PDB file of C-alpha atoms in Angstrom:
ATOM      1  CA  MET A 287     -30.781  39.842 -28.607  1.00 59.00           C
ATOM      2  CA  ALA A 288     -29.219  41.230 -25.427  1.00 63.00           C
ATOM      3  CA  ASN A 289     -30.127  38.033 -23.562  1.00 69.00           C
ATOM      4  CA  LYS A 290     -28.385  35.943 -26.209  1.00 67.00           C
ATOM      5  CA  VAL A 291     -25.186  38.033 -25.990  1.00 67.00           C
ATOM      6  CA  TYR A 292     -25.266  37.856 -22.175  1.00 67.00           C
ATOM      7  CA  PHE A 293     -25.753  34.072 -22.346  1.00 67.00           C
ATOM      8  CA  MET A 294     -22.841  33.670 -24.776  1.00 71.00           C
ATOM      9  CA  LYS A 295     -20.534  35.779 -22.592  1.00 75.00           C
ATOM     10  CA  THR A 296     -21.537  33.841 -19.473  1.00 80.00           C
ATOM     11  CA  ALA A 297     -21.192  30.478 -21.220  1.00 79.00           C
ATOM     12  CA  GLY A 298     -17.771  31.523 -22.522  1.00 81.00           C
ATOM     13  CA  LYS A 299     -16.627  32.526 -19.031  1.00 84.00           C
ATOM     14  CA  ILE A 300     -17.861  29.238 -17.551  1.00 87.00           C
ATOM     15  CA  LEU A 301     -16.185  27.233 -20.304  1.00 87.00           C
ATOM     16  CA  ARG A 302     -12.885  29.086 -19.809  1.00 88.00           C
ATOM     17  CA  TRP A 303     -13.110  28.559 -16.045  1.00 90.00           C
ATOM     18  CA  LEU A 304     -13.735  24.796 -16.557  1.00 91.00           C
ATOM     19  CA  LEU A 305     -10.832  24.508 -19.008  1.00 91.00           C
ATOM     20  CA  TRP A 306      -8.431  26.318 -16.650  1.00 92.00           C
ATOM     21  CA  THR A 307      -9.599  24.133 -13.751  1.00 93.00           C
ATOM     22  CA  CYS A 308      -8.999  20.965 -15.796  1.00 92.00           C
ATOM     23  CA  PHE A 309      -5.602  22.285 -16.874  1.00 93.00           C
ATOM     24  CA  PHE A 310      -4.531  22.976 -13.266  1.00 94.00           C
ATOM     25  CA  ILE A 311      -5.759  19.555 -12.088  1.00 94.00           C
ATOM     26  CA  LEU A 312      -3.781  17.831 -14.849  1.00 93.00           C
ATOM     27  CA  LEU A 313      -0.757  19.990 -14.071  1.00 93.00           C
ATOM     28  CA  LEU A 314      -1.003  19.136 -10.373  1.00 93.00           C
ATOM     29  CA  LEU A 315      -1.290  15.387 -11.111  1.00 88.00           C
ATOM     30  CA  THR A 316       1.706  15.580 -13.446  1.00 87.00           C
ATOM     31  CA  LEU A 317       3.761  17.375 -10.796  1.00 88.00           C
ATOM     32  CA  VAL A 318       2.830  14.772  -8.161  1.00 84.00           C
ATOM     33  CA  ILE A 319       3.810  11.916 -10.499  1.00 80.00           C
ATOM     34  CA  LEU A 320       7.090  13.645 -11.347  1.00 83.00           C
ATOM     35  CA  LEU A 321       7.737  14.326  -7.650  1.00 82.00           C
ATOM     36  CA  LEU A 322       7.287  10.636  -6.845  1.00 79.00           C
ATOM     37  CA  GLN A 323       9.989   9.817  -9.422  1.00 81.00           C
ATOM     38  CA  THR A 324      12.597  11.712  -7.389  1.00 87.00           C
ATOM     39  CA  HIS A 325      14.595  10.377  -4.449  1.00 87.00           C
ATOM     40  CA  TRP A 326      13.137  13.168  -2.291  1.00 90.00           C
ATOM     41  CA  GLY A 327       9.558  12.199  -3.210  1.00 87.00           C
ATOM     42  CA  ASN A 328      10.215   8.494  -2.620  1.00 88.00           C
ATOM     43  CA  ASN A 329      11.756   9.304   0.762  1.00 91.00           C
ATOM     44  CA  LEU A 330       8.795  11.496   1.699  1.00 90.00           C
ATOM     45  CA  LEU A 331       6.384   8.682   0.854  1.00 89.00           C
ATOM     46  CA  ARG A 332       8.547   6.124   2.713  1.00 92.00           C
ATOM     47  CA  LYS A 333       8.652   8.228   5.870  1.00 94.00           C
ATOM     48  CA  GLY A 334       4.911   8.845   5.745  1.00 93.00           C
ATOM     49  CA  ALA A 335       4.077   5.153   5.309  1.00 92.00           C
ATOM     50  CA  GLN A 336       6.530   4.133   8.027  1.00 94.00           C
ATOM     51  CA  SER A 337       5.120   6.676  10.488  1.00 94.00           C
ATOM     52  CA  TYR A 338       1.509   5.720   9.724  1.00 94.00           C
ATOM     53  CA  LEU A 339       2.116   1.978  10.106  1.00 93.00           C
ATOM     54  CA  GLN A 340       4.235   2.407  13.225  1.00 93.00           C
ATOM     55  CA  LYS A 341       1.370   4.316  14.873  1.00 93.00           C
ATOM     56  CA  LYS A 342      -1.219   1.843  13.567  1.00 92.00           C
ATOM     57  CA  PHE A 343       0.711  -1.219  14.807  1.00 92.00           C
ATOM     58  CA  GLN A 344       2.015   0.469  17.990  1.00 90.00           C
ATOM     59  CA  THR A 345       5.354  -1.290  17.592  1.00 91.00           C
ATOM     60  CA  GLU A 346       8.659  -0.813  15.798  1.00 93.00           C
ATOM     61  CA  PHE A 347       8.360  -0.766  12.010  1.00 93.00           C
ATOM     62  CA  THR A 348      11.079   0.459   9.675  1.00 94.00           C
ATOM     63  CA  ILE A 349      11.311   0.866   5.913  1.00 94.00           C
ATOM     64  CA  GLY A 350      14.876   1.370   4.726  1.00 94.00           C
ATOM     65  CA  GLY A 351      13.987   2.361   1.191  1.00 93.00           C
ATOM     66  CA  PHE A 352      11.130   2.891  -1.233  1.00 91.00           C
ATOM     67  CA  GLU A 353      11.340   3.238  -4.986  1.00 90.00           C
ATOM     68  CA  LEU A 354       8.693   4.014  -7.566  1.00 86.00           C
ATOM     69  CA  GLU A 355       9.868   3.613 -11.141  1.00 84.00           C
ATOM     70  CA  GLY A 356       7.462   5.151 -13.577  1.00 79.00           C
ATOM     71  CA  LEU A 357       3.971   3.850 -13.055  1.00 79.00           C
ATOM     72  CA  HIS A 358       4.943   0.193 -13.406  1.00 86.00           C
ATOM     73  CA  LYS A 359       7.373  -0.800 -10.621  1.00 90.00           C
ATOM     74  CA  ILE A 360       7.388  -0.479  -6.833  1.00 91.00           C
ATOM     75  CA  GLY A 361      10.232  -1.575  -4.601  1.00 93.00           C
ATOM     76  CA  LEU A 362      10.473  -1.814  -0.817  1.00 94.00           C
ATOM     77  CA  TYR A 363      13.889  -2.345   0.747  1.00 95.00           C
ATOM     78  CA  HIS A 364      15.185  -3.308   4.192  1.00 95.00           C
ATOM     79  CA  VAL A 365      11.843  -3.593   5.989  1.00 95.00           C
ATOM     80  CA  MET A 366      11.561  -4.827   9.571  1.00 95.00           C
ATOM     81  CA  LEU A 367       8.472  -5.295  11.738  1.00 94.00           C
ATOM     82  CA  LYS A 368       8.723  -6.284  15.390  1.00 93.00           C
ATOM     83  CA  ASP A 369       5.921  -7.857  17.388  1.00 90.00           C
ATOM     84  CA  ARG A 370       4.627  -6.482  20.679  1.00 88.00           C
ATOM     85  CA  GLN A 371       7.299  -8.430  22.610  1.00 87.00           C
ATOM     86  CA  LYS A 372       9.984  -6.607  20.537  1.00 90.00           C
ATOM     87  CA  ASP A 373      10.968  -9.792  18.660  1.00 89.00           C
ATOM     88  CA  THR A 374      11.370  -9.633  14.878  1.00 91.00           C
ATOM     89  CA  LEU A 375       8.135 -10.783  13.254  1.00 91.00           C
ATOM     90  CA  LEU A 376       9.040  -9.964   9.648  1.00 94.00           C
ATOM     91  CA  SER A 377      12.086  -8.655   7.859  1.00 95.00           C
ATOM     92  CA  PHE A 378      13.200  -8.622   4.253  1.00 95.00           C
ATOM     93  CA  ASP A 379      15.784  -6.989   2.052  1.00 96.00           C
ATOM     94  CA  THR A 380      13.742  -6.563  -1.123  1.00 95.00           C
ATOM     95  CA  ILE A 381      10.204  -6.821  -2.404  1.00 94.00           C
ATOM     96  CA  SER A 382       9.916  -5.585  -5.971  1.00 95.00           C
ATOM     97  CA  VAL A 383       6.672  -5.640  -7.973  1.00 94.00           C
ATOM     98  CA  ASN A 384       6.319  -4.945 -11.706  1.00 93.00           C
ATOM     99  CA  PHE A 385       2.696  -4.326 -12.592  1.00 89.00           C
ATOM    100  CA  ASN A 386       0.453  -3.145 -15.392  1.00 86.00           C
ATOM    101  CA  LEU A 387      -1.475  -0.052 -14.328  1.00 81.00           C
ATOM    102  CA  ALA A 388      -3.872  -0.288 -17.289  1.00 82.00           C
ATOM    103  CA  ASP A 389      -5.249  -3.602 -15.965  1.00 83.00           C
ATOM    104  CA  LEU A 390      -6.901  -1.762 -13.085  1.00 81.00           C
ATOM    105  CA  ALA A 391      -9.419  -0.323 -15.557  1.00 82.00           C
ATOM    106  CA  PHE A 392     -10.565  -3.897 -16.230  1.00 84.00           C
ATOM    107  CA  LYS A 393     -10.859  -4.845 -12.525  1.00 86.00           C
ATOM    108  CA  LYS A 394      -7.665  -6.861 -12.687  1.00 88.00           C
ATOM    109  CA  VAL A 395      -4.422  -6.580 -10.775  1.00 87.00           C
ATOM    110  CA  GLY A 396      -1.821  -7.486 -13.389  1.00 87.00           C
ATOM    111  CA  ILE A 397       1.548  -8.341 -11.854  1.00 91.00           C
ATOM    112  CA  SER A 398       4.186  -9.268 -14.412  1.00 91.00           C
ATOM    113  CA  SER A 399       6.846 -10.122 -11.810  1.00 94.00           C
ATOM    114  CA  LEU A 400       7.281 -10.298  -8.060  1.00 94.00           C
ATOM    115  CA  LEU A 401      10.699 -10.578  -6.408  1.00 95.00           C
ATOM    116  CA  VAL A 402      11.130 -11.317  -2.695  1.00 95.00           C
ATOM    117  CA  SER A 403      14.644 -11.677  -1.300  1.00 96.00           C
ATOM    118  CA  ASN A 404      16.023 -12.435   2.157  1.00 96.00           C
ATOM    119  CA  LEU A 405      12.634 -12.765   3.843  1.00 95.00           C
ATOM    120  CA  THR A 406      12.549 -13.925   7.449  1.00 94.00           C
ATOM    121  CA  THR A 407       9.370 -14.447   9.447  1.00 93.00           C
ATOM    122  CA  HIS A 408       8.976 -15.704  12.976  1.00 93.00           C
ATOM    123  CA  VAL A 409       5.398 -16.634  13.876  1.00 90.00           C
ATOM    124  CA  ASN A 410       4.801 -17.828  17.402  1.00 90.00           C
ATOM    125  CA  ARG A 411       2.121 -18.362  19.987  1.00 88.00           C
ATOM    126  CA  GLN A 412       2.750 -18.734  23.699  1.00 85.00           C
ATOM    127  CA  GLU A 413       1.560 -21.687  25.785  1.00 84.00           C
ATOM    128  CA  LYS A 414      -1.324 -19.903  27.489  1.00 84.00           C
ATOM    129  CA  ASP A 415      -2.209 -17.566  24.624  1.00 80.00           C
ATOM    130  CA  THR A 416      -4.739 -18.304  21.897  1.00 83.00           C
ATOM    131  CA  PHE A 417      -3.458 -15.487  19.659  1.00 87.00           C
ATOM    132  CA  TYR A 418      -0.383 -15.515  17.435  1.00 88.00           C
ATOM    133  CA  ASN A 419       2.214 -12.752  17.612  1.00 89.00           C
ATOM    134  CA  PHE A 420       0.789 -11.130  14.431  1.00 91.00           C
ATOM    135  CA  GLN A 421      -2.722 -10.637  15.876  1.00 89.00           C
ATOM    136  CA  PHE A 422      -2.017  -6.914  16.387  1.00 90.00           C
ATOM    137  CA  ILE A 423      -1.782  -6.487  12.578  1.00 90.00           C
ATOM    138  CA  LEU A 424      -5.217  -8.036  12.073  1.00 90.00           C
ATOM    139  CA  ASP A 425      -6.637  -5.910  14.885  1.00 89.00           C
ATOM    140  CA  ALA A 426      -5.118  -2.719  13.441  1.00 89.00           C
ATOM    141  CA  PHE A 427      -6.951  -3.121  10.129  1.00 88.00           C
ATOM    142  CA  SER A 428     -10.199  -4.673  11.300  1.00 86.00           C
ATOM    143  CA  PRO A 429     -13.232  -2.391  11.546  1.00 84.00           C
ATOM    144  CA  SER A 430     -14.086  -1.272  15.070  1.00 76.00           C
ATOM    145  CA  THR A 431     -17.777  -2.053  14.577  1.00 71.00           C
ATOM    146  CA  LYS A 432     -19.340  -5.018  12.876  1.00 68.00           C
ATOM    147  CA  LYS A 433     -21.099  -4.181   9.631  1.00 66.00           C
ATOM    148  CA  GLU A 434     -23.892  -6.238   8.245  1.00 66.00           C
ATOM    149  CA  GLU A 435     -22.545  -8.004   5.183  1.00 65.00           C
ATOM    150  CA  THR A 436     -24.468  -7.451   2.001  1.00 67.00           C
ATOM    151  CA  PRO A 437     -23.953  -9.566  -1.077  1.00 64.00           C
ATOM    152  CA  SER A 438     -21.917  -7.898  -3.795  1.00 63.00           C
ATOM    153  CA  SER A 439     -23.772  -7.139  -6.980  1.00 64.00           C
ATOM    154  CA  GLY A 440     -20.708  -6.153  -9.033  1.00 69.00           C
ATOM    155  CA  SER A 441     -18.178  -8.341 -10.748  1.00 76.00           C
ATOM    156  CA  SER A 442     -15.168  -9.488  -8.772  1.00 86.00           C
ATOM    157  CA  TRP A 443     -11.567  -8.440  -9.243  1.00 87.00           C
ATOM    158  CA  GLY A 444      -8.983 -10.774 -10.698  1.00 88.00           C
ATOM    159  CA  ILE A 445      -5.277 -11.206 -10.074  1.00 87.00           C
ATOM    160  CA  ASP A 446      -2.898 -12.089 -12.873  1.00 87.00           C
ATOM    161  CA  LEU A 447       0.532 -13.077 -11.533  1.00 89.00           C
ATOM    162  CA  ASN A 448       3.068 -14.147 -14.148  1.00 91.00           C
ATOM    163  CA  LYS A 449       6.440 -14.640 -12.450  1.00 94.00           C
ATOM    164  CA  VAL A 450       7.397 -15.046  -8.781  1.00 93.00           C
ATOM    165  CA  SER A 451      11.013 -15.152  -7.644  1.00 94.00           C
ATOM    166  CA  LEU A 452      11.731 -16.101  -4.014  1.00 94.00           C
ATOM    167  CA  GLN A 453      15.330 -15.931  -2.818  1.00 96.00           C
ATOM    168  CA  HIS A 454      16.556 -16.939   0.653  1.00 95.00           C
ATOM    169  CA  ILE A 455      13.202 -17.352   2.426  1.00 94.00           C
ATOM    170  CA  SER A 456      13.099 -18.383   6.090  1.00 94.00           C
ATOM    171  CA  PHE A 457       9.821 -19.127   7.870  1.00 92.00           C
ATOM    172  CA  LEU A 458       9.857 -20.132  11.540  1.00 91.00           C
ATOM    173  CA  TRP A 459       6.647 -21.465  13.108  1.00 89.00           C
ATOM    174  CA  ASP A 460       6.655 -21.934  16.873  1.00 87.00           C
ATOM    175  CA  ASP A 461       3.231 -22.748  18.353  1.00 84.00           C
ATOM    176  CA  LYS A 462       3.659 -23.650  22.002  1.00 84.00           C
ATOM    177  CA  TYR A 463      -0.131 -23.575  22.512  1.00 81.00           C
ATOM    178  CA  THR A 464      -0.675 -26.668  20.311  1.00 80.00           C
ATOM    179  CA  GLY A 465       2.874 -27.981  20.392  1.00 74.00           C
ATOM    180  CA  ASP A 466       3.557 -27.456  16.673  1.00 71.00           C
ATOM    181  CA  HIS A 467       7.130 -26.392  15.948  1.00 67.00           C
TER     182      HIS A 467
END
């Protein structure tokens, strides 16, 4: 009988500890989501992303603004990326994405609308260079060691894109290596 009482007390303490732990995790997640809805939280995230990518690319990269609306819309504003020669590689005023977060549970990226405005890109390659001016981006995200590729056994992800709005897009291609302009 004493063992049963001891077991019940111990089980009760463990259950209470688990419930409090779950409560604090949910509270922490709620606070993080609420923090990201504030201007201060968006600015903190913007500065962190800008700093990380600037170090990763080893060139000038600026994000003028970041906005997260609820859990369904992300906006990036006034972004500029320079290449290693300090020329503008990419700049835009606005990229806004409306998405369905619930689709991720079904291995699908559901984008209801995508808006890109005032996008300018300048891709070039010099006469004696086999690499384009964006090669540093590919190098920054490529693995440092080659991994042996194994076939995937799981199902693939899908992308559902409903509406795309492109406003004032400029794309300059200057390939002096092959003579394409």
